Structures are given as C-alpha cells and as structure tokens.
mmCIF file of C-alpha atoms in Angstrom:
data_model
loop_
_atom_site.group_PDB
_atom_site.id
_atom_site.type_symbol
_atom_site.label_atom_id
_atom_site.label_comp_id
_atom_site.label_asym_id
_atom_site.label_seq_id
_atom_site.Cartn_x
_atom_site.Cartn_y
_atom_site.Cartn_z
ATOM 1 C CA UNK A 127 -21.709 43.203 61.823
ATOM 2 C CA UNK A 128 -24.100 41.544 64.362
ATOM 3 C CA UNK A 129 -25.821 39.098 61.997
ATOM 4 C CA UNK A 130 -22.769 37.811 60.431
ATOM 5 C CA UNK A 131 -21.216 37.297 64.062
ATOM 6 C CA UNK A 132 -24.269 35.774 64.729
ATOM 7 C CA UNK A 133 -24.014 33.434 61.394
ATOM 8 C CA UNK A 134 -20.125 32.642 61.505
ATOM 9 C CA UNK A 135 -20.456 31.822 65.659
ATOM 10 C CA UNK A 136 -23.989 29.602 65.174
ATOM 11 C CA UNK A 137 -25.663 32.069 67.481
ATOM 12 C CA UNK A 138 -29.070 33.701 67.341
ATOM 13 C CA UNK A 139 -28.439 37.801 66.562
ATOM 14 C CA UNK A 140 -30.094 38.526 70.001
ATOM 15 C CA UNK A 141 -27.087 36.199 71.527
ATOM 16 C CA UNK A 142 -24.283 37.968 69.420
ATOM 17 C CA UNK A 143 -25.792 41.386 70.703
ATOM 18 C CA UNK A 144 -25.855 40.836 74.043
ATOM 19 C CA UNK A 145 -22.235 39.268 73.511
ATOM 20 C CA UNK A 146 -21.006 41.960 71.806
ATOM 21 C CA UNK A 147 -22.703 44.500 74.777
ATOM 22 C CA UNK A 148 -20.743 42.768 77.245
ATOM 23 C CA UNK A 149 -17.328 43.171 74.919
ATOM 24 C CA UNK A 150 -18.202 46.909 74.339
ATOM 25 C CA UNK A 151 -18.966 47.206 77.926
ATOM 26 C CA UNK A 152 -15.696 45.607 79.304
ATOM 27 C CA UNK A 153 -13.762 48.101 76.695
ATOM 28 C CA UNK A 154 -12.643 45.088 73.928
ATOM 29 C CA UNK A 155 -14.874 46.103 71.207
ATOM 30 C CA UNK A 156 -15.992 49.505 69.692
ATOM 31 C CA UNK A 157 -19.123 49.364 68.050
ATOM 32 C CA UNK A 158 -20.884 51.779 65.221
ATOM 33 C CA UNK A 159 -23.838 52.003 63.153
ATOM 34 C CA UNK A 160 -23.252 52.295 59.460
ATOM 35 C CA UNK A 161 -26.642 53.194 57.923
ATOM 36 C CA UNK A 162 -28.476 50.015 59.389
ATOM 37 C CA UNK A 163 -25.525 48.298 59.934
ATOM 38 C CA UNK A 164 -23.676 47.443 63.182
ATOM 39 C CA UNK A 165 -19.963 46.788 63.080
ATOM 40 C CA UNK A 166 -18.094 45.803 65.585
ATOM 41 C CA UNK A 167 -14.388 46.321 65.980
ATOM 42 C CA UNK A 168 -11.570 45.414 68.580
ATOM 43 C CA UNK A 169 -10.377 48.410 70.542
ATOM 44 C CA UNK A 170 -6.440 48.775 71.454
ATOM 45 C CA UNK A 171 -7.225 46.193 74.322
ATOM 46 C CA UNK A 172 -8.848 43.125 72.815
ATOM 47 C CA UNK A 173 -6.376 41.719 70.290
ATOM 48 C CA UNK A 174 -3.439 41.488 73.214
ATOM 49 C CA UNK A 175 -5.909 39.560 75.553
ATOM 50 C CA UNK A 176 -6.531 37.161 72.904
ATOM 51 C CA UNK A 177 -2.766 36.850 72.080
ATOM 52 C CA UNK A 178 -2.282 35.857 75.716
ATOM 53 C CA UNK A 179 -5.029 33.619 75.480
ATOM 54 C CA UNK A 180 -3.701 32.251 72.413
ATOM 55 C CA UNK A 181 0.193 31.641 74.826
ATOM 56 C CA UNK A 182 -1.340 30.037 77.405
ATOM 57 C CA UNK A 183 -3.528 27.309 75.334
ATOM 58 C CA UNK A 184 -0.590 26.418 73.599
#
C-alpha cells in the first residue's frame, strides 16, 4: 500500500505515489485499489531487474 511504502522508505505518501507512477508506468509494478486501499505489486519484470541489480553490487 502507498502509505506503508511511504512509512517503511521515510517518504512523504505524495513521494511514494509519484514513485510508484513512474514503476507502474515503466511496467515494474501493477497497482489496484482494494476498497480505499492501494497495493502495489511487482509485475513479471521487476523482481529480475532487481536480481541483476542485486549481481552487479555484489
């Protein structure tokens, strides 16, 4: 959900949304409304990126 990406980054909720916009936008991250919920989740294309993030740092 927005506000607890926003509370477990230490970013405003208007920062995680437009964060999360850009993610959704790129194709990374699906996101639905559950009643007044947001959730956020990784699409087929997100998790491998950050596993070849993760590689490279190493």
């Amino acid at each position: 959900m927005t506000t607890e990406l926003a509370r477990g980054t230490g970013m405003s909720p208007a920062t995680a949304g437009y964060h999360t916009t850009v993610l959704r936008d790129a194709g990374l991250v699906s996101t639905h409304r559950l009643g007044s919920a947001v959730l956020h989740t990784p699409t087929r294309w997100g998790p491998p990126l950050l596993e070849g993030r993760r590689r490279s740092a190493a």
